[in-house]
mmCIF file of C-alpha atoms and ligand atoms in Angstrom:
data_model
loop_
_atom_site.group_PDB
_atom_site.id
_atom_site.type_symbol
_atom_site.label_atom_id
_atom_site.label_comp_id
_atom_site.label_asym_id
_atom_site.label_seq_id
_atom_site.Cartn_x
_atom_site.Cartn_y
_atom_site.Cartn_z
ATOM 1 C CA MET G 8 38.093 117.362 120.609
ATOM 2 C CA ALA G 9 36.152 120.539 119.880
ATOM 3 C CA THR G 10 34.814 120.804 116.353
ATOM 4 C CA PRO G 11 36.837 123.473 114.527
ATOM 5 C CA ALA G 12 34.901 126.567 113.508
ATOM 6 C CA PHE G 13 35.469 125.959 109.792
ATOM 7 C CA ALA G 14 33.772 122.568 110.073
ATOM 8 C CA ALA G 15 30.364 124.206 109.640
ATOM 9 C CA ALA G 16 30.510 123.131 106.025
ATOM 10 C CA ILE G 17 33.426 122.115 103.860
ATOM 11 C CA PRO G 18 31.991 122.036 100.344
ATOM 12 C CA ILE G 19 33.197 119.557 97.764
ATOM 13 C CA PHE G 20 33.805 122.265 95.124
ATOM 14 C CA ASN G 21 34.270 126.005 94.968
ATOM 15 C CA THR G 22 34.265 128.489 92.102
ATOM 16 C CA PHE G 23 37.580 130.258 91.606
ATOM 17 C CA VAL G 24 37.407 133.902 90.507
ATOM 18 C CA HIS G 25 40.734 135.736 90.375
ATOM 19 C CA PRO G 26 40.673 139.170 92.109
ATOM 20 C CA SER G 27 41.664 140.851 88.807
ATOM 21 C CA ALA G 28 38.548 139.445 87.066
ATOM 22 C CA HIS G 29 36.273 142.256 88.274
ATOM 23 C CA ASP G 30 38.274 144.947 86.490
ATOM 24 C CA ARG G 31 38.872 142.879 83.380
ATOM 25 C CA VAL G 32 35.216 142.003 82.896
ATOM 26 C CA ALA G 33 34.127 145.561 83.769
ATOM 27 C CA GLU G 34 36.420 146.853 81.026
ATOM 28 C CA VAL G 35 34.635 144.672 78.462
ATOM 29 C CA LEU G 36 31.260 145.946 79.672
ATOM 30 C CA THR G 37 32.532 149.513 79.232
ATOM 31 C CA THR G 38 33.669 148.896 75.656
ATOM 32 C CA THR G 39 30.293 147.160 74.988
ATOM 33 C CA PHE G 40 32.107 144.750 72.674
ATOM 34 C CA LEU G 41 30.564 141.705 74.311
ATOM 35 C CA SER G 42 30.584 139.018 71.647
ATOM 36 C CA GLU G 43 33.477 137.096 70.109
ATOM 37 C CA GLY G 44 36.439 139.379 69.494
ATOM 38 C CA LYS G 45 40.042 139.993 70.365
ATOM 39 C CA LEU G 46 39.807 138.684 73.946
ATOM 40 C CA VAL G 47 38.604 135.297 72.710
ATOM 41 C CA LYS G 48 41.671 135.209 70.423
ATOM 42 C CA GLU G 49 43.932 136.224 73.300
ATOM 43 C CA PHE G 50 42.386 133.579 75.561
ATOM 44 C CA GLU G 51 42.990 130.933 72.876
ATOM 45 C CA SER G 52 46.609 131.902 72.459
ATOM 46 C CA ARG G 53 47.113 131.765 76.236
ATOM 47 C CA LEU G 54 45.557 128.267 76.335
ATOM 48 C CA THR G 55 48.283 127.277 73.875
ATOM 49 C CA SER G 56 51.194 129.054 75.564
ATOM 50 C CA ASP G 57 50.226 128.289 79.177
ATOM 51 C CA LEU G 58 48.555 124.881 78.914
ATOM 52 C CA GLY G 59 50.031 123.417 75.730
ATOM 53 C CA MET G 60 46.721 123.044 73.879
ATOM 54 C CA SER G 61 46.803 122.556 70.079
ATOM 55 C CA ASN G 62 44.695 125.015 68.047
ATOM 56 C CA PRO G 63 42.108 125.536 70.806
ATOM 57 C CA ALA G 64 38.762 126.931 69.620
ATOM 58 C CA ALA G 65 37.066 128.677 72.557
ATOM 59 C CA LEU G 66 33.407 127.744 72.850
ATOM 60 C CA ASN G 67 30.376 128.458 75.026
ATOM 61 C CA SER G 68 30.510 125.104 76.887
ATOM 62 C CA GLY G 69 32.243 121.778 77.224
ATOM 63 C CA THR G 70 29.092 120.101 75.931
ATOM 64 C CA SER G 71 29.325 122.238 72.763
ATOM 65 C CA ALA G 72 32.950 121.081 72.404
ATOM 66 C CA LEU G 73 31.875 117.430 72.601
ATOM 67 C CA HIS G 74 29.039 117.908 70.124
ATOM 68 C CA LEU G 75 31.185 119.888 67.677
ATOM 69 C CA ALA G 76 33.875 117.176 67.843
ATOM 70 C CA VAL G 77 31.331 114.452 67.043
ATOM 71 C CA ALA G 78 29.837 116.542 64.205
ATOM 72 C CA VAL G 79 33.166 117.556 62.632
ATOM 73 C CA ALA G 80 34.395 113.936 62.899
ATOM 74 C CA GLY G 81 31.457 113.094 60.607
ATOM 75 C CA ILE G 82 29.829 110.725 63.088
ATOM 76 C CA GLY G 83 26.152 110.255 62.249
ATOM 77 C CA PRO G 84 23.138 107.955 62.139
ATOM 78 C CA GLY G 85 24.055 104.269 62.411
ATOM 79 C CA ASP G 86 27.549 104.987 63.742
ATOM 80 C CA GLU G 87 28.811 103.833 67.120
ATOM 81 C CA VAL G 88 31.136 105.523 69.592
ATOM 82 C CA ILE G 89 32.739 103.538 72.407
ATOM 83 C CA LEU G 90 33.042 105.239 75.793
ATOM 84 C CA ALA G 91 33.025 104.450 79.489
ATOM 85 C CA PRO G 92 29.906 105.064 81.602
ATOM 86 C CA GLN G 93 31.917 106.765 84.367
ATOM 87 C CA THR G 94 31.279 110.318 83.186
ATOM 88 C CA PHE G 95 28.642 113.031 83.029
ATOM 89 C CA ILE G 96 25.709 112.491 80.633
ATOM 90 C CA ALA G 97 27.053 115.289 78.359
ATOM 91 C CA SER G 98 29.621 112.849 76.885
ATOM 92 C CA ALA G 99 26.955 110.473 75.563
ATOM 93 C CA ILE G 100 24.366 113.160 74.753
ATOM 94 C CA ALA G 101 26.830 114.600 72.202
ATOM 95 C CA ILE G 102 26.849 111.222 70.435
ATOM 96 C CA VAL G 103 23.065 110.789 70.476
ATOM 97 C CA GLN G 104 22.638 114.373 69.231
ATOM 98 C CA GLU G 105 24.208 113.356 65.899
ATOM 99 C CA GLY G 106 22.046 110.232 65.634
ATOM 100 C CA ALA G 107 24.857 107.870 66.626
ATOM 101 C CA THR G 108 24.860 105.246 69.390
ATOM 102 C CA PRO G 109 26.985 105.281 72.538
ATOM 103 C CA VAL G 110 28.449 101.821 73.182
ATOM 104 C CA PHE G 111 29.672 101.329 76.727
ATOM 105 C CA ALA G 112 32.977 99.650 77.538
ATOM 106 C CA ASP G 113 34.007 98.769 81.082
ATOM 107 C CA ILE G 114 36.261 100.852 83.316
ATOM 108 C CA GLN G 115 39.320 100.165 85.418
ATOM 109 C CA TYR G 116 38.016 99.721 88.941
ATOM 110 C CA ASN G 117 41.106 101.352 90.424
ATOM 111 C CA ASN G 118 40.673 104.760 88.734
ATOM 112 C CA GLY G 119 37.354 105.011 86.859
ATOM 113 C CA ASN G 120 38.876 105.362 83.374
ATOM 114 C CA ILE G 121 37.971 103.293 80.305
ATOM 115 C CA ASP G 122 39.741 99.923 80.259
ATOM 116 C CA PRO G 123 41.476 99.483 76.871
ATOM 117 C CA ALA G 124 41.133 95.695 77.299
ATOM 118 C CA SER G 125 37.364 96.138 77.253
ATOM 119 C CA ILE G 126 37.266 98.168 74.020
ATOM 120 C CA GLU G 127 38.256 95.773 71.224
ATOM 121 C CA SER G 128 35.427 93.251 71.691
ATOM 122 C CA ARG G 129 32.971 96.147 71.260
ATOM 123 C CA ILE G 130 34.382 97.363 67.929
ATOM 124 C CA THR G 131 32.080 96.628 64.975
ATOM 125 C CA SER G 132 31.925 97.790 61.342
ATOM 126 C CA ARG G 133 29.832 100.721 62.617
ATOM 127 C CA THR G 134 32.357 101.941 65.198
ATOM 128 C CA LYS G 135 33.718 105.380 64.283
ATOM 129 C CA ALA G 136 35.373 106.643 67.456
ATOM 130 C CA ILE G 137 36.603 105.988 70.973
ATOM 131 C CA MET G 138 35.759 108.674 73.520
ATOM 132 C CA ALA G 139 38.182 108.714 76.456
ATOM 133 C CA VAL G 140 37.025 110.518 79.604
ATOM 134 C CA HIS G 141 39.817 111.402 82.051
ATOM 135 C CA TRP G 142 37.902 110.745 85.262
ATOM 136 C CA GLY G 143 38.749 113.299 87.949
ATOM 137 C CA GLY G 144 41.577 114.620 85.753
ATOM 138 C CA TYR G 145 43.653 111.410 85.676
ATOM 139 C CA PRO G 146 44.643 110.671 82.043
ATOM 140 C CA CYS G 147 43.401 107.460 80.419
ATOM 141 C CA ASP G 148 45.767 104.863 78.893
ATOM 142 C CA LEU G 149 46.149 106.900 75.718
ATOM 143 C CA ASP G 150 48.900 104.779 74.095
ATOM 144 C CA GLU G 151 46.742 101.653 74.262
ATOM 145 C CA ILE G 152 43.664 103.579 73.080
ATOM 146 C CA HIS G 153 45.568 105.106 70.133
ATOM 147 C CA ALA G 154 46.973 101.686 69.161
ATOM 148 C CA LEU G 155 43.405 100.326 68.924
ATOM 149 C CA ALA G 156 42.257 103.422 67.040
ATOM 150 C CA ARG G 157 45.074 103.054 64.475
ATOM 151 C CA LYS G 158 44.399 99.330 64.057
ATOM 152 C CA HIS G 159 40.675 99.848 63.417
ATOM 153 C CA ASN G 160 40.840 103.279 61.751
ATOM 154 C CA LEU G 161 38.932 105.082 64.507
ATOM 155 C CA VAL G 162 38.936 108.691 65.666
ATOM 156 C CA VAL G 163 39.924 109.453 69.276
ATOM 157 C CA ILE G 164 37.910 112.089 71.130
ATOM 158 C CA GLU G 165 39.043 112.993 74.646
ATOM 159 C CA ASP G 166 36.527 114.349 77.127
ATOM 160 C CA ALA G 167 39.086 116.312 79.124
ATOM 161 C CA ALA G 168 36.527 118.357 81.074
ATOM 162 C CA HIS G 169 38.382 117.332 84.265
ATOM 163 C CA ALA G 170 41.877 117.478 82.843
ATOM 164 C CA PRO G 171 43.197 120.936 81.803
ATOM 165 C CA GLY G 172 46.894 121.053 82.712
ATOM 166 C CA ALA G 173 47.203 117.244 82.918
ATOM 167 C CA THR G 174 50.025 115.491 81.069
ATOM 168 C CA TYR G 175 50.490 112.016 79.602
ATOM 169 C CA LYS G 176 54.087 110.824 79.150
ATOM 170 C CA GLY G 177 55.231 114.429 79.186
ATOM 171 C CA ARG G 178 52.685 115.664 76.605
ATOM 172 C CA ALA G 179 49.923 118.121 77.428
ATOM 173 C CA ILE G 180 46.341 116.872 77.363
ATOM 174 C CA GLY G 181 44.889 118.910 74.501
ATOM 175 C CA SER G 182 47.773 118.160 72.119
ATOM 176 C CA ILE G 183 47.544 114.384 71.675
ATOM 177 C CA SER G 184 44.291 113.074 70.155
ATOM 178 C CA ASP G 185 42.268 114.059 67.068
ATOM 179 C CA TYR G 186 39.809 115.954 69.274
ATOM 180 C CA THR G 187 40.140 117.057 72.906
ATOM 181 C CA CYS G 188 37.245 118.756 74.688
ATOM 182 C CA PHE G 189 37.597 121.003 77.750
ATOM 183 C CA SER G 190 34.988 122.614 79.990
ATOM 184 C CA PHE G 191 35.263 126.031 81.664
ATOM 185 C CA GLN G 192 32.033 125.607 83.629
ATOM 186 C CA ALA G 193 31.820 127.325 87.032
ATOM 187 C CA ILE G 194 33.140 124.495 89.206
ATOM 188 C CA LYS G 195 35.841 123.314 86.830
ATOM 189 C CA HIS G 196 39.535 124.271 87.423
ATOM 190 C CA LEU G 197 39.493 127.209 85.038
ATOM 191 C CA THR G 198 36.162 128.934 84.619
ATOM 192 C CA THR G 199 34.744 131.475 82.186
ATOM 193 C CA GLY G 200 31.313 131.184 83.879
ATOM 194 C CA ASP G 201 30.334 128.721 81.212
ATOM 195 C CA GLY G 202 32.668 127.855 78.389
ATOM 196 C CA GLY G 203 34.746 125.212 76.712
ATOM 197 C CA ALA G 204 37.442 124.546 74.156
ATOM 198 C CA LEU G 205 37.956 122.056 71.359
ATOM 199 C CA CYS G 206 41.558 121.238 70.380
ATOM 200 C CA CYS G 207 42.560 119.591 67.106
ATOM 201 C CA PRO G 208 46.274 119.186 66.283
ATOM 202 C CA ASP G 209 45.443 118.820 62.541
ATOM 203 C CA SER G 210 45.196 122.370 61.226
ATOM 204 C CA ALA G 211 42.678 121.553 58.461
ATOM 205 C CA VAL G 212 40.350 119.974 61.019
ATOM 206 C CA ALA G 213 40.896 122.946 63.344
ATOM 207 C CA THR G 214 39.910 125.312 60.511
ATOM 208 C CA GLU G 215 36.648 123.395 60.109
ATOM 209 C CA VAL G 216 36.063 123.605 63.868
ATOM 210 C CA PHE G 217 36.519 127.388 63.811
ATOM 211 C CA ARG G 218 34.137 127.728 60.873
ATOM 212 C CA ARG G 219 31.423 125.470 62.265
ATOM 213 C CA ARG G 220 31.539 126.966 65.762
ATOM 214 C CA TRP G 221 29.997 130.077 64.169
ATOM 215 C CA PHE G 222 27.135 128.919 61.919
ATOM 216 C CA GLY G 223 29.520 127.473 59.322
ATOM 217 C CA ILE G 224 30.732 130.904 58.221
ATOM 218 C CA ASP G 225 34.455 131.469 57.832
ATOM 219 C CA ARG G 226 34.723 134.830 59.607
ATOM 220 C CA ALA G 227 38.237 135.534 58.390
ATOM 221 C CA HIS G 228 37.323 135.075 54.721
ATOM 222 C CA SER G 229 33.812 136.521 54.520
ATOM 223 C CA PRO G 230 34.193 140.293 54.038
ATOM 224 C CA VAL G 231 31.177 142.533 54.440
ATOM 225 C CA SER G 232 29.984 143.681 51.012
ATOM 226 C CA GLU G 233 28.902 147.179 49.959
ATOM 227 C CA ILE G 234 25.263 146.238 50.466
ATOM 228 C CA GLY G 235 26.058 145.357 54.064
ATOM 229 C CA GLU G 236 26.157 141.624 54.475
ATOM 230 C CA ARG G 237 29.031 139.179 54.777
ATOM 231 C CA VAL G 238 29.806 137.281 51.586
ATOM 232 C CA TYR G 239 29.702 133.553 52.203
ATOM 233 C CA ASP G 240 28.181 130.330 50.943
ATOM 234 C CA LEU G 241 26.912 127.958 53.597
ATOM 235 C CA THR G 242 27.965 124.401 52.716
ATOM 236 C CA ASP G 243 27.175 122.471 55.900
ATOM 237 C CA VAL G 244 25.549 122.849 59.298
ATOM 238 C CA GLY G 245 27.265 125.127 61.780
ATOM 239 C CA TYR G 246 26.391 126.113 65.321
ATOM 240 C CA LYS G 247 26.353 129.135 67.576
ATOM 241 C CA TYR G 248 28.994 127.746 69.915
ATOM 242 C CA HIS G 249 31.609 130.521 70.048
ATOM 243 C CA MET G 250 32.833 132.050 73.313
ATOM 244 C CA SER G 251 32.083 135.714 74.099
ATOM 245 C CA ASP G 252 34.636 138.378 75.021
ATOM 246 C CA TYR G 253 33.271 138.971 78.537
ATOM 247 C CA ALA G 254 33.665 135.243 79.256
ATOM 248 C CA ALA G 255 37.167 135.293 77.775
ATOM 249 C CA ALA G 256 38.035 138.252 80.040
ATOM 250 C CA LEU G 257 37.101 136.114 83.059
ATOM 251 C CA GLY G 258 39.107 133.214 81.635
ATOM 252 C CA LEU G 259 42.159 135.417 81.044
ATOM 253 C CA ALA G 260 41.991 136.672 84.643
ATOM 254 C CA ASN G 261 41.661 133.121 85.950
ATOM 255 C CA LEU G 262 44.693 131.968 83.964
ATOM 256 C CA GLU G 263 46.852 134.145 86.230
ATOM 257 C CA GLY G 264 48.537 131.811 88.701
ATOM 258 C CA PHE G 265 46.980 128.705 87.137
ATOM 259 C CA GLN G 266 50.148 126.601 87.523
ATOM 260 C CA GLU G 267 50.480 127.675 91.170
ATOM 261 C CA ARG G 268 46.894 126.660 91.801
ATOM 262 C CA MET G 269 47.568 123.291 90.182
ATOM 263 C CA SER G 270 50.616 122.667 92.361
ATOM 264 C CA TYR G 271 48.592 123.652 95.416
ATOM 265 C CA ARG G 272 46.037 120.984 94.440
ATOM 266 C CA ARG G 273 48.842 118.446 94.068
ATOM 267 C CA GLN G 274 50.065 119.334 97.539
ATOM 268 C CA LEU G 275 46.576 118.790 99.023
ATOM 269 C CA VAL G 276 46.278 115.483 97.162
ATOM 270 C CA GLN G 277 49.629 114.300 98.569
ATOM 271 C CA GLN G 278 48.399 115.204 102.028
ATOM 272 C CA TYR G 279 45.244 113.117 101.481
ATOM 273 C CA GLN G 280 47.220 110.205 100.018
ATOM 274 C CA GLN G 281 49.648 110.102 102.926
ATOM 275 C CA GLY G 282 46.945 110.558 105.536
ATOM 276 C CA LEU G 283 44.610 107.931 104.116
ATOM 277 C CA GLN G 284 46.993 105.119 103.244
ATOM 278 C CA ASN G 285 46.454 102.077 105.449
ATOM 279 C CA VAL G 286 43.125 103.339 106.791
ATOM 280 C CA ALA G 287 40.792 100.364 107.250
ATOM 281 C CA GLY G 288 37.854 100.523 104.828
ATOM 282 C CA VAL G 289 39.601 102.974 102.441
ATOM 283 C CA THR G 290 41.203 101.878 99.142
ATOM 284 C CA LEU G 291 42.981 104.690 97.295
ATOM 285 C CA PHE G 292 42.856 104.939 93.476
ATOM 286 C CA ASP G 293 46.020 103.915 91.580
ATOM 287 C CA HIS G 294 48.131 106.622 89.985
ATOM 288 C CA LYS G 295 50.922 105.785 87.529
ATOM 289 C CA ASP G 296 54.138 107.834 87.368
ATOM 290 C CA ASP G 297 54.026 108.302 83.571
ATOM 291 C CA ARG G 298 51.150 110.800 83.736
ATOM 292 C CA GLU G 299 50.151 113.746 85.865
ATOM 293 C CA SER G 300 46.533 114.196 86.909
ATOM 294 C CA ALA G 301 44.892 117.622 86.890
ATOM 295 C CA HIS G 302 43.305 116.533 90.214
ATOM 296 C CA TRP G 303 39.858 117.934 89.676
ATOM 297 C CA LEU G 304 38.578 115.346 92.158
ATOM 298 C CA PHE G 305 40.017 113.340 95.007
ATOM 299 C CA GLY G 306 38.272 109.976 94.934
ATOM 300 C CA PHE G 307 38.783 106.543 96.460
ATOM 301 C CA HIS G 308 36.816 103.426 97.342
ATOM 302 C CA VAL G 309 35.177 103.025 100.712
ATOM 303 C CA ASP G 310 33.383 100.244 102.602
ATOM 304 C CA ASN G 311 29.880 100.973 103.988
ATOM 305 C CA ARG G 312 29.598 104.087 101.852
ATOM 306 C CA LEU G 313 26.304 105.438 103.126
ATOM 307 C CA GLU G 314 27.567 105.287 106.728
ATOM 308 C CA PHE G 315 30.755 107.025 105.574
ATOM 309 C CA ILE G 316 28.799 109.850 103.880
ATOM 310 C CA ARG G 317 26.641 110.303 106.996
ATOM 311 C CA ALA G 318 29.632 110.372 109.357
ATOM 312 C CA LEU G 319 31.341 113.047 107.238
ATOM 313 C CA LYS G 320 28.142 115.046 106.947
ATOM 314 C CA ALA G 321 27.736 115.011 110.742
ATOM 315 C CA ALA G 322 31.247 116.464 110.938
ATOM 316 C CA GLY G 323 30.378 119.219 108.418
ATOM 317 C CA ILE G 324 32.209 117.648 105.482
ATOM 318 C CA ALA G 325 30.612 117.185 102.070
ATOM 319 C CA SER G 326 31.312 113.998 100.115
ATOM 320 C CA SER G 327 29.814 112.739 96.872
ATOM 321 C CA VAL G 328 29.935 110.082 94.184
ATOM 322 C CA ILE G 329 29.794 113.032 91.711
ATOM 323 C CA HIS G 330 28.392 110.672 89.043
ATOM 324 C CA ASP G 331 27.717 106.975 88.791
ATOM 325 C CA GLY G 332 27.572 105.002 85.546
ATOM 326 C CA ILE G 333 25.498 106.929 82.982
ATOM 327 C CA ASP G 334 24.520 103.775 81.070
ATOM 328 C CA LYS G 335 21.651 103.403 83.588
ATOM 329 C CA ASN G 336 19.697 106.143 81.779
ATOM 330 C CA THR G 337 16.809 105.063 79.551
ATOM 331 C CA LEU G 338 18.122 107.237 76.702
ATOM 332 C CA PHE G 339 21.349 105.225 76.693
ATOM 333 C CA GLY G 340 19.640 101.852 76.921
ATOM 334 C CA GLY G 341 19.615 101.126 80.669
ATOM 335 C CA LYS G 342 22.047 99.602 83.151
ATOM 336 C CA ARG G 343 24.461 96.970 81.762
ATOM 337 C CA GLU G 344 25.145 94.294 84.360
ATOM 338 C CA GLU G 345 28.007 92.906 82.258
ATOM 339 C CA LEU G 346 30.063 96.032 83.014
ATOM 340 C CA VAL G 347 31.369 94.384 86.151
ATOM 341 C CA ASN G 348 33.926 96.997 87.176
ATOM 342 C CA GLN G 349 31.527 99.884 86.563
ATOM 343 C CA ARG G 350 28.928 98.181 88.775
ATOM 344 C CA ARG G 351 31.500 97.615 91.549
ATOM 345 C CA PHE G 352 32.707 101.222 91.147
ATOM 346 C CA ASP G 353 29.096 102.463 91.470
ATOM 347 C CA GLU G 354 28.866 100.752 94.862
ATOM 348 C CA THR G 355 32.109 101.909 96.490
ATOM 349 C CA GLN G 356 33.464 105.124 94.922
ATOM 350 C CA ILE G 357 33.410 108.392 96.891
ATOM 351 C CA HIS G 358 34.955 111.840 96.516
ATOM 352 C CA VAL G 359 35.906 114.297 99.275
ATOM 353 C CA PRO G 360 36.503 118.087 99.038
ATOM 354 C CA LEU G 361 39.284 119.304 96.736
ATOM 355 C CA HIS G 362 39.398 122.909 95.562
ATOM 356 C CA ASP G 363 41.322 126.181 95.628
ATOM 357 C CA ALA G 364 39.777 127.463 98.865
ATOM 358 C CA LEU G 365 40.497 124.240 100.781
ATOM 359 C CA GLN G 366 43.145 124.671 103.511
ATOM 360 C CA PRO G 367 45.695 122.058 104.659
ATOM 361 C CA GLU G 368 44.187 122.245 108.176
ATOM 362 C CA GLN G 369 40.818 121.318 106.706
ATOM 363 C CA VAL G 370 42.363 118.360 104.863
ATOM 364 C CA GLU G 371 43.921 117.305 108.185
ATOM 365 C CA TYR G 372 40.515 117.565 109.852
ATOM 366 C CA ILE G 373 38.898 115.497 107.059
ATOM 367 C CA ILE G 374 41.614 112.825 107.376
ATOM 368 C CA ASP G 375 41.205 112.737 111.182
ATOM 369 C CA THR G 376 37.430 112.443 110.836
ATOM 370 C CA ILE G 377 37.798 109.501 108.422
ATOM 371 C CA LYS G 378 40.339 107.824 110.695
ATOM 372 C CA LYS G 379 37.850 107.886 113.577
ATOM 373 C CA GLY G 380 35.745 105.437 111.560
ATOM 374 C CA TRP G 381 32.135 105.379 110.391
HETATM 375 C C1 PLP E 423 31.484 119.337 83.100
HETATM 376 C C2 PLP E 423 31.539 118.180 82.186
HETATM 377 C C3 PLP E 423 31.098 118.245 80.860
HETATM 378 C C4 PLP E 423 30.271 119.374 80.310
HETATM 379 O O1 PLP E 423 30.857 120.592 80.366
HETATM 380 P P1 PLP E 423 29.924 121.910 80.328
HETATM 381 O O2 PLP E 423 30.944 122.994 80.180
HETATM 382 O O3 PLP E 423 29.192 121.966 81.628
HETATM 383 O O4 PLP E 423 29.031 121.803 79.163
HETATM 384 C C5 PLP E 423 31.334 117.165 80.023
HETATM 385 N N1 PLP E 423 31.934 116.058 80.469
HETATM 386 C C6 PLP E 423 32.328 115.931 81.752
HETATM 387 C C7 PLP E 423 33.007 114.675 82.170
HETATM 388 C C8 PLP E 423 32.123 116.981 82.655
HETATM 389 O O5 PLP E 423 32.483 116.839 83.928
#
């Protein structure tokens, strides 16, 4: 069979920019109102109306959202936060930044998410929070995690960088836990170039988030005096984490057709799932019916992974582990052999292309290439 022309390179990600973004961003440049203003507000209200997020505060990155969540939750030196290693280092950096310690629980081998059964034995008198990362956009077992959090009086922080638009038992991710953090980085589903959001259903906590995202000054209640400065009294540490209007303009443009893009992803995922079931050497991840993934990634387990990666590369197809267990880093204490499922996952997980520019014919070609063996 001749290699199709598009096989030159099928990347694992793409960056989606809606055609209307050029005009919308250009308009902001013309007004020269570049910093946080009415477009940030409009973007936040669209995140609520379109994606079901609770009190989203738009920020300059997903990492800022994670750090602000840890800071506002009052997590500090001596405290511990339990999370899974199957994530990007940003999740644990946010904990270390406040002087606290990331404590790693094991994952579920069949999807990469934190295993609730592995959490309780790691809870100590110092534990303040559980951080749940929805790997690839597939929601964690939130009921079980919340039951543990209630029992031990812990805060739940979701790292939902992969999960905008996902649902758990009919509820939107971004409306469930004390803190939910999203990323609008360039290769995420919904991009503002760089950006993020922090959602807190409790309105008093949300008010603190809005204040501390901008130095700790309450913008709405700090009028500019006659001598020309805002009137405020700084009571605690705030950050320069707000989103800017030109980024919000890009985000607003990219929200157009978001649900259609998500259903297109679902369609591609179904095509992969059907095409790859019963392929020798491939074990698909489990997906439960009570939750809907945002499908940022399409991952599975594969035998002889390096051979698999090379065979796909020879056929012009990118594949990647994306990340393996972050506990291996010196900053986080080094690789934990007792995390048995994480170590198995590190050896066998792989992800193949999934993005807005991917065509069904390309998915067919990828499936056919895999079926030929490696
Ligand atoms: C992308 C990502 C982040 C960080 O988001 P930024 O917007 O790049 O700061 C955090 N956690 C996970 C799991 C991510 O994939």
